[in-house]
């Protein structure tokens, strides 16, 4: 048995509540050793992981890891939010009573770390000293070393964050036990995995995966599910799956901050890491705060503030290249300490590759292994078309590796939020941007956010897979309560943010080409939005929001065909009316949806009917 007391003493972890918690789970999981980790242990742990073959070198100061081949993504079906109150059951949170789930998870975890080290990872999901820091402290216990290495990149990790708590009991207890990955029946009726957030006890119990999306508990479970619940229970904040950027106008000296939610595969990380187009670069600088999570609250001056609770980026590698996201490539350059997971790897040259990194894979396949570790050169003709990298392969790097990281990203104050945007991948109907100045209509828009189903067979043609506020996988309590809380938090701000819905993915109905080039040029509609908020442009009112007049968009240095521009700046009335029917069905699922939301829905529907086709 592990000598828990000695390990905690050696690390100077003095918080008595943390000590109690560690001792309890060390006993339950049967771990052989306990080791407390801080960020200063990174180099040693990297070396140990290399020696043990858990990591392989990927050039200077970069590493490669492979996860078990049935353990490569978040599992939404196996993810559960538990509380002791059935009223917390929503449509998307897979609610189960904690009286059922806690014992079940404890059973799964009992003895499951025998022979292993239990790493104790004390972390903070906020810049130190932030208004929300009291909800940001946590301790992840994990029996997997690569999870520790990811946590050190994705969260601020150190013993002091826990020793210095005002209330020693106010931290999230986040337990990760990997289990026997080869015998968990992943994806079968006998699936043994469970990823449970016991939200009203601030306890996270994840069993059966060591893939980041299920195992980095600071990010996924605390930063999103637990934070959403805490924000609501405390009435103080929102925890959202949002990116956060800054825009500096060098001419006026003003700084703006925009956050926003996008369902997965809608380009959120690319947007978050965007650079100004060359022709606008003399005037505007875009800075990066975060690509995945923002916590929002009303600050002491009455304004809405936002901050990124994370310390790193756990980005999807697929399609990341010089064109789509040069910032990401710089962020994972040699010397950054980046860990790549499930990309293709060449042990002889220590290179990595993923689909979309270059138009074609390396021509000389000698030495290249696919994400499962199988030699590419040995593939049969039938296997030739299979991807080299897993589509959900990742890179993990710290925020300070991002070249345009905002100078104040680590400041406790957070940043005032000027605009909240939503956007999915939609091939028609959604214009380039539509601004929404009314709070209830903005929240309504967020609740009806969605992206096209990836496979046509998944749904009715033109119907979205709705992903309210891009929080579908992270909903922690009922959607009706969520909408109420959102209205209350943002409504309390003295200066209201402007909302907008954006879409970079509209296509020509005939030949399918994208009507807007996207990427860096996406700054242009965002600048228009800020101008609209400042009263510098007036736009054109439609039933579904204010659209830019053509002449109001700064298109300097661009060459968008007139008919494409016209199409992305108009509303397709018939498609919108069809959408309103889908939305009605979607919203009806949610109990206790605030009247303001239904009123917004009816208002938009009536305005659409009144609009000229
Ligand atoms: C996610 C992620 O799974 O950000 O949403 O990794
Ligand atoms: Mn995410």
Coordinates of C-alpha atoms and ligand atoms in Angstrom, one line a residue:
X1 CA 0.0 0.0 0.0
X2 CA 1.1 3.5 -0.7
X3 CA 2.4 5.7 2.0
X4 CA 0.1 8.6 1.3
X5 CA 1.1 10.7 4.3
X6 CA 4.8 10.6 3.4
X7 CA 4.1 11.5 -0.2
X8 CA 1.9 14.4 0.8
X9 CA 4.4 15.6 3.4
X10 CA 7.3 15.4 0.9
X11 CA 5.4 17.6 -1.5
X12 CA 4.3 20.0 1.2
X13 CA 0.6 19.5 0.4
X14 CA -0.8 20.6 3.7
X15 CA -4.5 21.2 3.0
X16 CA -6.2 18.7 5.4
X17 CA -9.2 18.2 3.1
X18 CA -7.1 17.4 0.1
X19 CA -5.1 15.0 2.2
X20 CA -8.2 13.2 3.4
X21 CA -9.5 13.0 -0.2
X22 CA -6.2 11.6 -1.5
X23 CA -6.0 9.0 1.2
X24 CA -9.6 7.9 0.6
X25 CA -9.1 7.3 -3.1
X26 CA -5.6 5.8 -2.7
X27 CA -7.2 3.2 -0.5
X28 CA -10.2 2.6 -2.8
X29 CA -8.2 2.3 -6.0
X30 CA -5.4 0.3 -4.4
X31 CA -2.7 2.3 -6.0
X32 CA 0.8 1.1 -5.1
X33 CA 2.4 4.6 -4.9
X34 CA 1.2 8.1 -4.5
X35 CA 3.1 11.0 -6.1
X36 CA 2.2 14.6 -5.9
X37 CA 3.0 16.5 -9.1
X38 CA 3.7 20.2 -9.9
X39 CA 4.6 21.8 -13.2
X40 CA 8.2 21.7 -12.2
X41 CA 8.1 17.9 -12.5
X42 CA 7.4 18.1 -16.3
X43 CA 11.0 17.4 -17.6
X44 CA 11.4 14.4 -15.2
X45 CA 8.0 12.9 -16.1
X46 CA 8.7 13.4 -19.8
X47 CA 11.9 11.5 -19.4
X48 CA 10.2 8.7 -17.5
X49 CA 7.5 8.5 -20.1
X50 CA 10.1 8.3 -22.9
X51 CA 12.0 5.6 -21.0
X52 CA 8.8 3.6 -20.5
X53 CA 7.8 3.9 -24.1
X54 CA 4.6 5.9 -23.3
X55 CA 6.0 8.8 -25.3
X56 CA 8.3 8.8 -28.3
X57 CA 10.4 11.8 -29.5
X58 CA 8.9 13.9 -32.3
X59 CA 11.9 16.1 -33.0
X60 CA 13.4 18.6 -30.6
X61 CA 11.3 19.1 -27.5
X62 CA 8.2 17.5 -28.9
X63 CA 6.6 14.2 -28.2
X64 CA 4.3 11.6 -29.6
X65 CA 1.8 9.4 -27.9
X66 CA -0.7 6.8 -29.1
X67 CA -3.9 5.9 -27.3
X68 CA -5.5 2.5 -27.2
X69 CA -7.2 2.1 -30.6
X70 CA -10.7 1.9 -29.1
X71 CA -10.1 4.9 -26.9
X72 CA -9.7 7.9 -29.2
X73 CA -12.6 10.3 -28.5
X74 CA -15.0 11.6 -25.9
X75 CA -17.9 9.3 -25.3
X76 CA -21.1 11.3 -25.0
X77 CA -23.3 8.2 -24.3
X78 CA -21.1 7.2 -21.4
X79 CA -21.0 10.7 -19.9
X80 CA -23.4 11.4 -17.1
X81 CA -24.2 14.3 -14.8
X82 CA -25.4 13.2 -11.4
X83 CA -27.0 15.2 -8.5
X84 CA -29.4 14.3 -5.7
X85 CA -32.2 16.4 -7.3
X86 CA -34.1 14.9 -10.2
X87 CA -35.2 18.5 -11.3
X88 CA -31.6 18.8 -12.6
X89 CA -32.4 16.3 -15.3
X90 CA -32.3 17.9 -18.8
X91 CA -32.5 16.7 -22.3
X92 CA -28.8 16.4 -22.9
X93 CA -27.1 15.9 -19.5
X94 CA -27.8 12.2 -19.2
X95 CA -28.8 12.8 -15.6
X96 CA -28.7 9.9 -13.1
X97 CA -29.1 10.1 -9.3
X98 CA -25.8 10.4 -7.5
X99 CA -27.0 7.7 -5.0
X100 CA -26.9 5.3 -7.9
X101 CA -23.8 6.5 -9.8
X102 CA -21.4 7.1 -6.9
X103 CA -21.4 3.6 -5.6
X104 CA -21.3 2.2 -9.1
X105 CA -18.2 4.2 -9.9
X106 CA -16.6 3.4 -6.6
X107 CA -17.2 -0.3 -7.5
X108 CA -15.5 0.1 -10.8
X109 CA -12.6 1.9 -9.3
X110 CA -12.0 -0.4 -6.4
X111 CA -8.6 -2.0 -6.7
X112 CA -8.4 -0.9 -10.3
X113 CA -5.1 1.0 -9.9
X114 CA -3.3 -1.9 -8.2
X115 CA 0.4 -1.9 -9.0
X116 CA 0.2 1.6 -10.4
X117 CA 1.2 5.1 -9.2
X118 CA -1.6 7.5 -8.3
X119 CA -0.5 10.9 -9.4
X120 CA -2.0 13.8 -7.4
X121 CA -2.3 16.8 -9.7
X122 CA -3.4 20.0 -7.8
X123 CA -4.6 22.6 -10.4
X124 CA -6.3 25.9 -10.9
X125 CA -8.7 26.5 -13.8
X126 CA -8.3 30.3 -13.8
X127 CA -5.6 33.0 -13.7
X128 CA -4.6 33.2 -10.1
X129 CA -6.5 35.9 -8.2
X130 CA -9.4 36.0 -10.6
X131 CA -13.0 36.7 -9.3
X132 CA -13.9 33.1 -10.1
X133 CA -10.8 31.5 -8.7
X134 CA -12.8 30.1 -5.7
X135 CA -14.5 27.8 -8.2
X136 CA -11.4 27.0 -10.1
X137 CA -9.3 24.8 -7.7
X138 CA -9.2 21.1 -8.1
X139 CA -7.2 18.0 -7.6
X140 CA -7.0 15.4 -10.3
X141 CA -6.0 11.9 -9.2
X142 CA -4.9 9.8 -12.2
X143 CA -3.1 6.5 -12.7
X144 CA -1.7 7.5 -16.1
X145 CA 1.5 9.4 -16.5
X146 CA 0.6 10.9 -20.0
X147 CA -2.6 12.3 -18.5
X148 CA -0.4 14.1 -15.9
X149 CA 1.8 15.5 -18.8
X150 CA -1.3 16.7 -20.6
X151 CA -2.7 18.3 -17.4
X152 CA 0.5 20.2 -16.9
X153 CA 0.0 21.7 -20.3
X154 CA -3.7 22.3 -20.0
X155 CA -4.0 23.7 -16.5
X156 CA -2.0 25.7 -14.0
X157 CA -0.6 22.9 -11.8
X158 CA 1.0 23.5 -8.3
X159 CA 0.6 22.6 -4.7
X160 CA 0.1 26.3 -3.5
X161 CA -3.1 26.6 -5.4
X162 CA -4.6 24.1 -3.0
X163 CA -2.7 25.0 0.2
X164 CA -3.7 28.6 0.0
X165 CA -7.5 28.1 -0.4
X166 CA -9.6 30.4 1.8
X167 CA -12.0 27.5 2.4
X168 CA -9.8 24.3 2.4
X169 CA -12.9 22.3 1.4
X170 CA -13.7 24.3 -1.8
X171 CA -12.0 22.3 -4.5
X172 CA -13.1 19.8 -7.1
X173 CA -12.4 16.2 -6.4
X174 CA -11.5 14.8 -9.8
X175 CA -10.7 11.1 -9.9
X176 CA -9.5 9.4 -13.0
X177 CA -9.0 5.6 -13.1
X178 CA -8.0 4.2 -16.5
X179 CA -9.1 0.6 -16.0
X180 CA -8.1 -2.3 -18.2
X181 CA -8.6 -0.7 -21.6
X182 CA -8.4 -3.9 -23.5
X183 CA -11.4 -5.4 -21.7
X184 CA -13.9 -2.6 -21.3
X185 CA -16.2 -3.4 -24.2
X186 CA -16.0 0.1 -25.6
X187 CA -19.0 0.9 -27.8
X188 CA -20.7 -2.5 -27.1
X189 CA -23.8 -3.2 -25.1
X190 CA -21.4 -4.3 -22.3
X191 CA -19.5 -1.0 -22.2
X192 CA -17.9 -0.7 -18.8
X193 CA -16.9 3.0 -19.0
X194 CA -18.5 5.7 -17.0
X195 CA -17.6 9.4 -17.0
X196 CA -19.6 11.0 -14.2
X197 CA -19.7 14.5 -12.8
X198 CA -21.5 14.5 -9.4
X199 CA -22.1 18.1 -9.8
X200 CA -23.7 19.0 -6.4
X201 CA -20.8 17.3 -4.6
X202 CA -18.2 18.8 -6.9
X203 CA -16.8 15.3 -7.5
X204 CA -15.8 13.9 -10.9
X205 CA -15.4 10.2 -11.3
X206 CA -14.1 9.0 -14.7
X207 CA -13.4 5.3 -15.3
X208 CA -12.4 3.5 -18.5
X209 CA -10.3 5.8 -20.7
X210 CA -7.0 7.6 -20.9
X211 CA -7.8 9.6 -23.9
X212 CA -7.7 13.4 -23.2
X213 CA -11.3 14.2 -23.8
X214 CA -12.3 11.7 -21.1
X215 CA -9.3 12.0 -18.8
X216 CA -8.2 15.6 -18.7
X217 CA -10.7 16.3 -15.9
X218 CA -9.7 19.9 -15.3
X219 CA -10.6 20.9 -18.8
X220 CA -13.6 18.8 -19.9
X221 CA -15.4 17.9 -16.7
X222 CA -14.4 20.8 -14.3
X223 CA -13.9 23.6 -16.8
X224 CA -17.2 22.9 -18.5
X225 CA -19.7 20.6 -16.8
X226 CA -18.8 21.4 -13.2
X227 CA -18.3 25.1 -13.9
X228 CA -21.7 25.3 -15.6
X229 CA -23.3 23.8 -12.6
X230 CA -21.3 25.9 -10.1
X231 CA -22.0 29.1 -12.0
X232 CA -25.7 28.4 -11.8
X233 CA -25.7 27.2 -8.2
X234 CA -23.8 30.3 -7.1
X235 CA -25.8 32.5 -9.5
X236 CA -22.5 34.1 -10.3
X237 CA -21.2 33.0 -13.7
X238 CA -21.4 31.0 -16.9
X239 CA -19.0 28.2 -17.9
X240 CA -19.2 27.9 -21.7
X241 CA -17.4 26.0 -24.5
X242 CA -16.4 29.3 -26.1
X243 CA -13.3 30.6 -27.8
X244 CA -12.1 34.1 -26.8
X245 CA -10.1 36.6 -28.8
X246 CA -9.0 40.2 -28.6
X247 CA -9.0 42.8 -31.5
X248 CA -6.8 45.9 -31.1
X249 CA -7.5 48.8 -33.3
X250 CA -4.2 50.6 -33.7
X251 CA -5.8 53.7 -35.2
X252 CA -8.2 54.4 -32.3
X253 CA -6.2 52.5 -29.6
X254 CA -9.3 50.6 -28.6
X255 CA -9.4 47.0 -27.6
X256 CA -12.4 44.7 -28.1
X257 CA -13.0 41.2 -26.9
X258 CA -15.2 38.6 -28.6
X259 CA -16.2 35.2 -27.3
X260 CA -18.3 32.5 -28.9
X261 CA -19.5 29.0 -29.3
X262 CA -19.3 26.7 -32.3
X263 CA -20.2 23.0 -32.5
X264 CA -17.3 20.8 -33.2
X265 CA -15.9 20.8 -36.7
X266 CA -17.1 24.4 -37.2
X267 CA -13.6 25.9 -37.1
X268 CA -13.6 27.3 -33.6
X269 CA -9.8 26.8 -33.0
X270 CA -9.0 28.3 -36.4
X271 CA -11.1 31.3 -35.6
X272 CA -9.6 31.7 -32.2
X273 CA -6.1 31.6 -33.7
X274 CA -6.9 33.9 -36.6
X275 CA -4.5 36.6 -37.8
X276 CA -5.7 39.8 -39.5
X277 CA -5.7 39.7 -43.3
X278 CA -2.6 41.3 -44.8
X279 CA -4.4 44.3 -46.0
X280 CA -5.9 45.0 -42.6
X281 CA -2.8 44.1 -40.6
X282 CA -1.5 47.6 -40.4
X283 CA -4.6 48.7 -38.5
X284 CA -5.8 45.6 -36.5
X285 CA -4.1 43.1 -34.4
X286 CA -5.9 39.9 -33.3
X287 CA -4.8 38.3 -30.1
X288 CA -5.5 34.9 -28.7
X289 CA -7.0 34.2 -25.3
X290 CA -8.4 30.7 -25.7
X291 CA -9.9 28.3 -28.2
X292 CA -12.3 26.2 -26.1
X293 CA -13.6 27.5 -22.8
X294 CA -14.6 30.9 -21.4
X295 CA -16.1 31.6 -18.0
X296 CA -18.2 34.8 -18.0
X297 CA -19.3 36.9 -15.1
X298 CA -20.3 40.5 -14.3
X299 CA -17.3 42.4 -12.8
X300 CA -17.3 44.9 -10.0
X301 CA -17.6 47.8 -12.6
X302 CA -20.8 46.2 -13.8
X303 CA -19.4 45.0 -17.2
X304 CA -19.5 41.5 -18.5
X305 CA -16.1 39.9 -18.2
X306 CA -14.6 36.7 -19.6
X307 CA -11.5 34.6 -19.1
X308 CA -10.1 31.4 -20.4
X309 CA -9.7 29.0 -17.4
X310 CA -7.3 26.8 -19.4
X311 CA -3.5 27.0 -19.7
X312 CA -3.1 25.3 -23.0
X313 CA -4.7 24.1 -26.2
X314 CA -5.8 20.6 -26.9
X315 CA -6.4 21.1 -30.6
X316 CA -7.6 18.8 -33.4
X317 CA -4.7 18.2 -35.8
X318 CA -6.7 17.2 -38.8
X319 CA -6.7 19.9 -41.5
X320 CA -4.3 22.2 -39.6
X321 CA -1.9 23.7 -42.1
X322 CA -0.3 26.9 -43.2
X323 CA -3.5 28.1 -44.8
X324 CA -6.1 27.1 -42.2
X325 CA -4.1 27.9 -39.1
X326 CA -0.5 29.0 -39.3
X327 CA -0.7 30.1 -35.7
X328 CA -1.3 26.6 -34.6
X329 CA 1.7 25.3 -36.5
X330 CA 3.9 27.9 -34.8
X331 CA 2.4 26.8 -31.5
X332 CA 3.5 23.2 -31.9
X333 CA 6.9 24.0 -33.4
X334 CA 10.2 22.3 -32.2
X335 CA 11.0 23.3 -28.6
X336 CA 7.4 23.9 -27.5
X337 CA 7.0 20.7 -25.5
X338 CA 4.0 19.8 -27.6
X339 CA 2.5 16.3 -27.2
X340 CA 0.9 14.9 -30.4
X341 CA -1.6 12.1 -30.0
X342 CA -2.8 9.6 -32.6
X343 CA -1.3 11.4 -35.6
X344 CA 0.9 9.5 -38.0
X345 CA 4.6 9.1 -36.9
X346 CA 7.9 8.2 -38.3
X347 CA 10.2 6.9 -35.6
X348 CA 13.2 7.0 -37.9
X349 CA 12.9 10.7 -38.7
X350 CA 10.8 11.7 -35.7
X351 CA 8.3 13.5 -38.0
X352 CA 4.6 13.6 -37.5
X353 CA 1.9 14.0 -40.2
X354 CA -1.9 14.2 -40.3
X355 CA -4.5 14.5 -43.0
X356 CA -4.6 18.1 -44.3
X357 CA -1.1 18.9 -43.0
X358 CA 0.0 19.0 -46.6
X359 CA -2.2 18.3 -49.6
X360 CA -0.6 14.8 -50.1
X361 CA 1.0 12.5 -47.5
X362 CA 4.8 12.1 -47.5
X363 CA 5.7 10.5 -50.9
X364 CA 8.4 8.3 -49.3
X365 CA 6.5 6.1 -46.9
X366 CA 9.6 4.5 -45.5
X367 CA 9.4 4.3 -41.7
X368 CA 5.9 5.9 -41.5
X369 CA 3.5 4.4 -39.1
X370 CA -0.2 5.2 -39.0
X371 CA -2.0 6.2 -35.8
X372 CA -2.3 2.6 -34.8
X373 CA 1.4 2.0 -35.2
X374 CA 1.1 -0.1 -38.4
X375 CA 3.6 0.6 -41.2
X376 CA 2.1 2.5 -44.1
X377 CA 4.4 0.8 -46.5
X378 CA 2.8 -2.6 -45.6
X379 CA -0.8 -1.5 -46.4
X380 CA -2.7 -3.7 -48.8
X381 CA -4.3 -1.9 -51.9
X382 CA -7.7 -2.0 -50.1
X383 CA -6.2 -0.1 -47.1
X384 CA -4.6 2.5 -49.3
X385 CA -7.3 5.1 -48.8
X386 CA -7.5 4.8 -45.0
X387 CA -6.3 7.9 -43.1
X388 CA -2.8 7.9 -41.7
X389 CA -3.9 9.8 -38.6
X390 CA -7.0 9.4 -36.5
X391 CA -9.6 12.1 -37.5
X392 CA -9.6 13.1 -33.8
X393 CA -5.9 13.2 -33.4
X394 CA -4.6 16.1 -31.3
X395 CA -1.8 18.4 -30.4
X396 CA -1.4 19.6 -26.8
X397 CA 0.6 22.8 -26.2
X398 CA 0.6 25.6 -23.6
X399 CA -0.9 29.0 -24.2
X400 CA 2.4 30.8 -24.1
X401 CA 3.5 28.9 -27.2
X402 CA 0.8 30.6 -29.2
X403 CA 2.6 33.4 -31.0
X404 CA -0.2 36.0 -30.8
X405 CA -1.2 35.1 -27.2
X406 CA -2.7 38.2 -25.6
X407 CA -0.3 40.0 -23.3
X408 CA -2.8 40.0 -20.5
X409 CA -4.0 36.4 -20.7
X410 CA -2.7 35.6 -17.3
X411 CA -4.0 38.7 -15.6
X412 CA -6.6 38.1 -12.9
X413 CA -9.0 40.8 -14.1
X414 CA -10.2 38.9 -17.2
X415 CA -11.4 41.0 -20.2
X416 CA -14.6 42.9 -20.9
X417 CA -16.7 41.2 -23.4
X418 CA -18.1 43.2 -26.3
X419 CA -19.7 40.5 -28.4
X420 CA -20.9 36.9 -28.1
X421 CA -21.1 35.0 -31.4
X422 CA -22.5 31.6 -32.4
X423 CA -21.8 29.8 -35.6
X424 CA -22.2 26.4 -37.1
X425 CA -21.3 24.8 -40.3
X426 CA -24.3 25.4 -42.6
X427 CA -24.3 25.2 -46.3
X428 CA -27.3 27.4 -46.9
X429 CA -29.8 29.7 -45.1
X430 CA -27.3 31.2 -42.6
X431 CA -25.9 34.5 -43.9
X432 CA -22.2 35.5 -43.3
X433 CA -23.2 37.4 -40.2
X434 CA -26.4 38.6 -38.6
X435 CA -26.2 40.8 -35.5
X436 CA -28.7 40.5 -32.7
X437 CA -29.1 43.4 -30.2
X438 CA -31.8 41.9 -28.0
X439 CA -30.6 39.7 -25.1
X440 CA -33.5 37.2 -25.3
X441 CA -33.1 36.9 -29.0
X442 CA -29.4 36.3 -28.6
X443 CA -29.9 33.5 -26.1
X444 CA -32.7 32.1 -28.3
X445 CA -30.2 32.1 -31.1
X446 CA -27.6 30.3 -29.0
X447 CA -30.2 27.7 -27.9
X448 CA -31.0 26.9 -31.6
X449 CA -27.4 26.7 -32.6
X450 CA -26.5 23.6 -34.6
X451 CA -24.4 22.2 -37.4
X452 CA -25.3 20.1 -40.3
X453 CA -25.4 16.5 -39.4
X454 CA -22.2 15.0 -40.7
X455 CA -23.9 12.2 -42.6
X456 CA -27.1 13.1 -44.5
X457 CA -28.6 9.9 -43.3
X458 CA -28.6 11.1 -39.7
X459 CA -31.4 13.5 -40.2
X460 CA -34.0 15.3 -42.4
X461 CA -32.4 17.2 -45.2
X462 CA -31.5 20.7 -44.1
X463 CA -32.2 20.0 -40.5
X464 CA -29.4 20.8 -38.1
X465 CA -28.1 18.7 -35.2
X466 CA -28.9 21.2 -32.6
X467 CA -26.1 21.9 -30.1
X468 CA -27.4 24.6 -27.8
X469 CA -24.7 27.2 -27.2
X470 CA -22.2 24.5 -28.3
X471 CA -22.8 23.0 -24.9
X472 CA -24.7 19.9 -25.7
X473 CA -22.0 17.5 -24.5
X474 CA -21.4 19.7 -21.4
X475 CA -25.0 20.5 -20.2
X476 CA -25.0 20.1 -16.5
X477 CA -28.5 21.0 -15.5
X478 CA -31.8 21.5 -17.2
X479 CA -31.9 23.6 -20.4
X480 CA -34.8 25.7 -19.1
X481 CA -32.8 26.7 -16.0
X482 CA -29.8 27.2 -18.1
X483 CA -31.6 29.7 -20.4
X484 CA -32.9 31.5 -17.3
X485 CA -29.5 31.7 -15.8
X486 CA -27.9 32.9 -19.0
X487 CA -30.5 35.7 -19.3
X488 CA -29.9 36.7 -15.7
X489 CA -26.1 36.8 -15.8
X490 CA -25.7 38.7 -19.0
X491 CA -28.8 40.8 -18.3
X492 CA -27.2 42.1 -15.1
X493 CA -24.3 43.7 -17.1
X494 CA -24.4 47.5 -17.3
X495 CA -23.3 47.4 -20.9
X496 CA -24.9 44.6 -23.0
X497 CA -22.7 42.7 -25.4
X498 CA -23.9 42.4 -28.9
X499 CA -24.8 38.9 -30.1
X500 CA -24.2 37.6 -33.6
X501 CA -24.6 34.5 -35.6
X502 CA -21.8 33.8 -38.2
X503 CA -21.4 31.3 -41.0
X504 CA -18.3 30.9 -43.0
X505 CA -19.5 27.8 -44.8
X506 CA -22.3 28.8 -47.2
X507 CA -22.0 27.1 -50.5
X508 CA -23.1 27.7 -54.0
X509 CA -26.2 25.5 -54.6
X510 CA -25.0 24.6 -58.1
X511 CA -21.3 23.8 -58.0
X512 CA -20.9 23.7 -54.2
X513 CA -18.0 26.2 -53.9
X514 CA -17.7 28.1 -50.7
X515 CA -19.1 31.6 -51.1
X516 CA -16.8 33.1 -48.5
X517 CA -13.1 32.4 -48.3
X518 CA -13.1 32.2 -44.5
X519 CA -10.0 32.0 -42.2
X520 CA -8.3 35.4 -41.9
X521 CA -11.0 37.1 -43.8
X522 CA -13.4 36.2 -41.0
X523 CA -12.1 39.2 -39.2
X524 CA -14.0 41.5 -41.6
X525 CA -17.6 40.6 -40.5
X526 CA -16.4 40.8 -36.9
X527 CA -15.1 44.3 -37.4
X528 CA -18.5 45.2 -38.9
X529 CA -20.2 43.8 -35.8
X530 CA -18.1 46.0 -33.5
X531 CA -18.8 49.0 -35.7
X532 CA -22.5 48.3 -35.5
X533 CA -22.2 48.1 -31.7
X534 CA -20.4 51.5 -31.8
X535 CA -23.1 53.0 -34.0
X536 CA -20.7 53.5 -36.9
X537 CA -22.7 51.5 -39.4
X538 CA -26.4 50.8 -39.4
X539 CA -26.8 47.5 -41.4
X540 CA -30.0 46.2 -42.8
X541 CA -32.7 44.9 -40.5
X542 CA -34.2 41.5 -41.2
X543 CA -36.5 39.2 -39.3
X544 CA -33.5 37.2 -38.0
X545 CA -31.1 40.0 -37.2
X546 CA -29.2 42.9 -38.7
X547 CA -27.1 42.1 -41.8
X548 CA -24.3 44.2 -43.2
X549 CA -25.0 46.4 -46.2
X550 CA -22.5 45.4 -48.9
X551 CA -20.7 48.7 -48.7
X552 CA -20.3 48.5 -44.9
X553 CA -18.1 45.4 -45.1
X554 CA -14.4 46.2 -45.5
X555 CA -13.5 44.0 -48.4
X556 CA -10.2 45.7 -49.2
X557 CA -7.8 43.3 -50.9
X558 CA -10.5 40.7 -51.5
X559 CA -12.1 39.6 -54.6
X560 CA -15.5 38.1 -53.8
X561 CA -17.8 37.7 -56.9
X562 CA -20.8 40.1 -56.6
X563 CA -23.3 37.2 -56.8
X564 CA -21.6 35.3 -54.0
X565 CA -21.6 38.4 -51.8
X566 CA -25.2 39.0 -52.5
X567 CA -26.1 35.5 -51.5
X568 CA -24.3 35.5 -48.2
X569 CA -25.9 38.9 -47.3
X570 CA -29.5 37.9 -47.9
X571 CA -32.1 35.8 -46.1
X572 CA -33.7 32.8 -47.8
X573 CA -37.2 33.3 -46.4
X574 CA -38.6 29.9 -47.4
X575 CA -35.6 28.0 -45.8
X576 CA -35.9 30.1 -42.7
X577 CA -39.6 29.4 -42.4
X578 CA -38.8 25.7 -42.6
X579 CA -36.1 26.2 -40.0
X580 CA -38.6 27.8 -37.6
X581 CA -40.6 24.6 -37.6
X582 CA -37.6 22.6 -36.7
X583 CA -36.7 25.1 -34.0
X584 CA -40.1 24.9 -32.4
X585 CA -39.8 21.1 -32.1
X586 CA -36.3 21.5 -30.7
X587 CA -37.3 24.0 -28.1
X588 CA -40.4 22.1 -27.0
X589 CA -38.2 19.4 -25.5
X590 CA -37.0 21.8 -22.8
X591 CA -39.0 22.1 -19.7
X592 CA -39.5 25.6 -18.1
X593 CA -38.0 27.5 -21.0
X594 CA -38.3 31.2 -20.0
X595 CA -41.2 33.1 -21.6
X596 CA -38.6 35.6 -23.1
X597 CA -37.2 32.8 -25.2
X598 CA -40.6 31.7 -26.5
X599 CA -41.5 35.3 -27.2
X600 CA -38.3 35.8 -29.1
X601 CA -39.1 32.7 -31.2
X602 CA -42.6 33.9 -32.0
X603 CA -41.4 37.4 -32.8
X604 CA -38.8 36.1 -35.3
X605 CA -41.4 33.7 -36.8
X606 CA -44.0 36.5 -37.2
X607 CA -41.4 39.0 -38.6
X608 CA -40.3 36.4 -41.1
X609 CA -43.9 35.8 -42.3
X610 CA -44.2 39.5 -42.7
X611 CA -41.0 39.8 -44.7
X612 CA -41.0 40.1 -48.4
X613 CA -39.7 36.9 -50.1
Ligands
LIG1 C1 -13.7 18.7 -27.0 C2 -12.4 19.3 -26.9 O1 -13.8 17.5 -27.0 O2 -12.3 20.5 -26.8 O3 -14.7 19.4 -27.1 O4 -11.4 18.5 -26.9
LIG2 MN1 -14.1 21.6 -26.9

